[in-house]
Amino acid sequence: MLTSLITANTTLDVNYTTTVGGEALNRPMSDTEICGIIFDGFLGGTDITANTISFIVYYLAHYPDVKKKMMEEIDRTFQGDKTGPITEDDYQKLKYCEAVIKVVSRLFTVVPSIVKGTAKPDEIAGYIEGSESKKLSFLMFGGGLRICPGRKIAMIELVCLLYRKYEIDLVDMNAPLNVESIGITACNELLVKIKPRN
Ligand code: HEM
């Protein structure tokens, strides 16, 4: 990752291009810019992913039908194999899991500062919502040139890793979700019981 950041916009860059959308890319990144991107990578790879997992665990515990359907899809895909490498083909089969992650991310968006719009005018609980451009309407990972570069690995982690190996339940089903929004929407505490799946 560091190599690609240092070589970006130089002739050593395998994707070297001099312009994007008509705008000149005429210098490599500064050390400060590289530090910023590396920091985002650490944050995305730990905090944002961990918070997203917490919200998924919470919601699945409260929607057992959805959880059952998701586990069935995982079992159909991996056929009981809990440790083997995950292939692109496996990932492509986990459509229901992907949908669950996206719905939970809509309900509890860990990075909430990305503006969302509806695809067409709609009314929800008496409130009329306007419509905006369809493109980039789901912004779990942002969009455009600065779209999250960790999105593929994050989805693989979220879709394939957790429920394939473990059973996860809440310690207290009545405990409210303990959430704080300070730049990112963080789950302060979620007490869970985890055991290996039979
Ligand atoms: C569920 C997990 C994750 C979510 C929801 C998420 C979300 C986001 C969002 C919304 C942005 C801002 C994009 C924009 O400005 O349009 C972003 C940027 C970024 N993410 Fe993620 N991310 C996740 C996981 C990861 C992982 C696992 C990595 C690294 C391995 C990562 C690395 C980065 C980096 C480096 C940026 C900055 C990109 C730039 O400024 O050009 N993220 N992420």
Coordinates of C-alpha atoms and ligand atoms in Angstrom, one line a residue:
M1 CA 0.0 0.0 0.0
L2 CA 2.8 2.4 0.9
T3 CA 4.6 1.7 -2.4
S4 CA 1.5 2.5 -4.4
L5 CA 1.0 5.7 -2.4
I6 CA 4.6 6.8 -2.9
T7 CA 4.6 6.0 -6.6
A8 CA 1.1 7.5 -7.3
N9 CA 1.3 10.1 -10.1
T10 CA 4.9 9.3 -10.9
T11 CA 6.1 7.3 -14.0
L12 CA 6.6 4.3 -11.6
D13 CA 2.8 4.2 -11.1
V14 CA 1.3 1.2 -13.0
N15 CA -1.9 3.2 -13.6
Y16 CA 0.0 6.4 -14.5
T17 CA -2.2 9.0 -16.0
T18 CA -1.6 12.7 -16.3
T19 CA -5.3 13.9 -16.0
V20 CA -8.5 12.8 -14.3
G21 CA -11.7 14.3 -15.6
G22 CA -9.7 17.0 -17.3
E23 CA -7.9 18.0 -14.1
A24 CA -4.1 17.7 -14.1
L25 CA -2.4 15.2 -11.8
N26 CA 1.0 16.8 -12.0
R27 CA 2.6 15.9 -8.7
P28 CA 3.1 12.9 -6.4
M29 CA 1.5 13.0 -2.9
S30 CA 3.2 14.9 -0.1
D31 CA 4.3 13.0 3.1
T32 CA 1.3 14.7 4.9
E33 CA -1.1 13.4 2.3
I34 CA 0.3 9.9 2.5
C35 CA 0.1 10.0 6.3
G36 CA -3.6 11.0 6.0
I37 CA -4.4 8.1 3.7
I38 CA -2.5 5.6 5.9
F39 CA -4.4 6.9 8.9
D40 CA -7.7 6.5 7.0
G41 CA -6.6 2.9 6.2
F42 CA -6.0 2.1 9.9
L43 CA -9.2 3.7 10.9
G44 CA -11.2 1.9 8.2
G45 CA -9.5 -1.4 8.8
T46 CA -10.2 -1.4 12.5
D47 CA -12.7 1.1 14.0
I48 CA -15.2 1.5 11.1
T49 CA -15.2 -2.2 10.3
A50 CA -15.6 -3.1 14.0
N51 CA -18.5 -0.7 14.5
T52 CA -20.2 -2.0 11.3
I53 CA -19.9 -5.6 12.7
S54 CA -21.4 -4.5 16.0
F55 CA -24.5 -3.1 14.3
I56 CA -24.9 -6.2 12.1
V57 CA -24.6 -8.4 15.2
Y58 CA -27.2 -6.3 17.1
Y59 CA -29.7 -6.3 14.2
L60 CA -29.4 -10.0 13.4
A61 CA -30.0 -10.9 17.0
H62 CA -33.3 -8.9 16.8
Y63 CA -34.3 -10.3 13.4
P64 CA -33.9 -14.1 13.9
D65 CA -35.7 -14.9 10.5
V66 CA -33.1 -12.8 8.7
K67 CA -30.3 -14.4 10.6
K68 CA -31.6 -17.9 9.8
K69 CA -31.7 -17.1 6.1
M70 CA -28.2 -15.6 6.2
M71 CA -26.8 -18.7 8.0
E72 CA -28.5 -20.9 5.4
E73 CA -26.8 -19.0 2.6
I74 CA -23.4 -19.2 4.4
D75 CA -23.8 -23.0 4.9
R76 CA -24.9 -23.6 1.3
T77 CA -21.8 -21.7 0.1
F78 CA -19.1 -23.1 2.4
Q79 CA -20.7 -26.6 2.9
G80 CA -19.5 -26.7 6.5
D81 CA -15.9 -25.6 5.7
K82 CA -15.0 -23.0 8.3
T83 CA -11.3 -22.4 7.6
G84 CA -10.6 -22.9 3.9
P85 CA -9.7 -19.9 1.6
I86 CA -12.6 -17.8 0.4
T87 CA -12.9 -17.6 -3.3
E88 CA -14.4 -14.9 -5.5
D89 CA -17.0 -17.4 -6.5
D90 CA -18.0 -17.9 -2.8
Y91 CA -18.2 -14.2 -2.3
Q92 CA -20.5 -13.8 -5.3
K93 CA -22.9 -16.4 -4.0
L94 CA -23.4 -14.5 -0.7
K95 CA -26.0 -12.1 -2.1
Y96 CA -28.3 -12.2 0.9
C97 CA -25.4 -11.6 3.3
E98 CA -24.4 -8.6 1.2
A99 CA -27.9 -7.2 1.3
V100 CA -28.1 -7.6 5.1
I101 CA -24.8 -5.6 5.5
K102 CA -26.1 -2.9 3.2
V103 CA -29.4 -2.6 4.9
V104 CA -27.7 -2.4 8.4
S105 CA -25.3 0.2 7.0
R106 CA -28.2 2.3 5.8
L107 CA -29.9 2.1 9.2
F108 CA -26.7 2.8 11.1
T109 CA -24.2 4.5 8.8
V110 CA -20.8 4.4 10.5
V111 CA -19.5 7.2 8.3
P112 CA -22.7 9.5 8.4
S113 CA -21.1 12.6 6.9
I114 CA -21.8 11.4 3.3
V115 CA -25.0 12.9 2.0
K116 CA -27.7 10.5 0.7
G117 CA -30.7 11.1 -1.5
T118 CA -33.7 9.1 -2.6
A119 CA -33.9 7.8 -6.2
K120 CA -37.5 9.1 -6.6
P121 CA -39.8 11.4 -4.6
D122 CA -41.3 9.4 -1.7
E123 CA -43.4 9.9 1.5
I124 CA -42.2 8.4 4.7
A125 CA -44.4 8.8 7.9
G126 CA -46.0 11.9 6.4
Y127 CA -42.7 13.5 5.3
I128 CA -42.2 14.1 1.6
E129 CA -38.7 13.4 0.4
G130 CA -37.4 14.9 -2.8
S131 CA -35.3 13.1 -5.3
E132 CA -31.7 13.5 -6.4
S133 CA -29.4 11.8 -8.8
K134 CA -29.5 8.0 -8.7
K135 CA -25.8 7.7 -9.3
L136 CA -23.9 7.1 -6.0
S137 CA -27.2 7.1 -4.0
F138 CA -25.9 4.4 -1.7
L139 CA -22.8 5.8 -0.1
M140 CA -21.7 3.3 2.5
F141 CA -18.1 3.6 1.0
G142 CA -18.4 7.1 -0.4
G143 CA -18.1 7.7 -4.1
G144 CA -16.1 9.2 -6.9
L145 CA -12.4 9.5 -6.9
R146 CA -12.1 9.3 -3.1
I147 CA -14.3 6.2 -2.8
C148 CA -13.0 3.9 0.0
P149 CA -10.2 1.8 -1.4
G150 CA -10.7 -0.8 1.3
R151 CA -14.3 -1.5 0.3
K152 CA -13.7 -4.9 -1.2
I153 CA -11.7 -6.3 1.7
A154 CA -14.2 -4.8 4.1
M155 CA -17.2 -6.5 2.4
I156 CA -15.3 -9.8 2.3
E157 CA -14.6 -9.5 6.0
L158 CA -18.2 -8.5 6.8
V159 CA -19.8 -11.1 4.5
C160 CA -17.6 -14.1 4.8
L161 CA -15.6 -14.2 8.1
L162 CA -17.8 -13.8 11.1
Y163 CA -20.9 -16.0 11.0
R164 CA -19.2 -18.7 9.0
K165 CA -17.2 -19.8 12.1
Y166 CA -19.1 -18.5 15.1
E167 CA -22.5 -18.3 16.7
I168 CA -23.0 -14.8 18.2
D169 CA -25.9 -13.8 20.5
L170 CA -26.5 -10.8 22.6
V171 CA -26.0 -11.2 26.4
D172 CA -29.1 -9.0 27.0
M173 CA -31.7 -8.8 24.3
N174 CA -33.4 -5.9 26.0
A175 CA -30.3 -3.7 26.2
P176 CA -30.6 -0.7 24.0
L177 CA -27.9 -0.1 21.4
N178 CA -25.3 2.1 23.0
V179 CA -24.3 4.5 20.2
E180 CA -22.4 7.8 20.0
S181 CA -21.9 9.9 17.0
I182 CA -18.6 11.7 17.1
G183 CA -17.5 12.1 13.4
I184 CA -18.2 8.4 13.0
T185 CA -21.1 6.6 14.5
A186 CA -19.6 4.3 17.2
C187 CA -21.0 1.5 19.2
N188 CA -19.7 2.2 22.7
E189 CA -20.5 -1.2 24.1
L190 CA -22.2 -4.4 22.9
L191 CA -22.0 -7.5 25.2
V192 CA -22.1 -10.7 23.2
K193 CA -21.8 -14.4 23.7
I194 CA -19.6 -16.0 21.0
K195 CA -19.1 -19.8 20.5
P196 CA -17.7 -21.8 17.7
R197 CA -20.4 -23.2 15.4
N198 CA -21.0 -27.0 15.4
Ligands
HEM1 C1 -17.2 -1.3 6.8 C2 -16.0 -0.8 6.6 C3 -15.7 0.5 5.9 C4 -16.5 1.5 5.6 C5 -18.0 1.7 5.9 C6 -15.7 2.6 5.0 C7 -16.2 3.8 4.6 C8 -15.4 4.8 4.0 C9 -15.9 6.1 3.5 C10 -17.3 6.5 3.6 C11 -14.8 6.8 3.1 C12 -14.8 8.2 2.5 C13 -15.0 8.1 1.0 C14 -15.3 9.4 0.3 O1 -14.7 10.4 0.7 O2 -16.1 9.4 -0.7 C15 -13.6 5.9 3.3 C16 -12.3 6.3 2.9 C17 -11.2 5.5 3.1 N1 -11.2 4.2 3.6 FE1 -12.8 3.1 4.1 N2 -14.4 2.1 4.9 C18 -14.4 0.8 5.5 C19 -13.3 0.0 5.6 C20 -12.0 0.3 5.1 C21 -10.9 -0.6 5.2 C22 -10.9 -2.0 5.6 C23 -9.8 0.1 4.7 C24 -8.3 -0.3 4.5 C25 -7.9 -1.5 4.5 C26 -10.2 1.5 4.4 C27 -9.5 2.5 3.9 C28 -9.9 3.8 3.5 C29 -9.0 4.8 3.1 C30 -7.5 4.8 2.9 C31 -9.8 5.9 2.8 C32 -9.4 7.3 2.3 C33 -9.5 7.4 0.8 C34 -9.1 8.7 0.2 O3 -9.2 9.7 1.0 O4 -8.8 8.9 -1.0 N3 -11.6 1.6 4.6 N4 -14.0 4.7 3.8

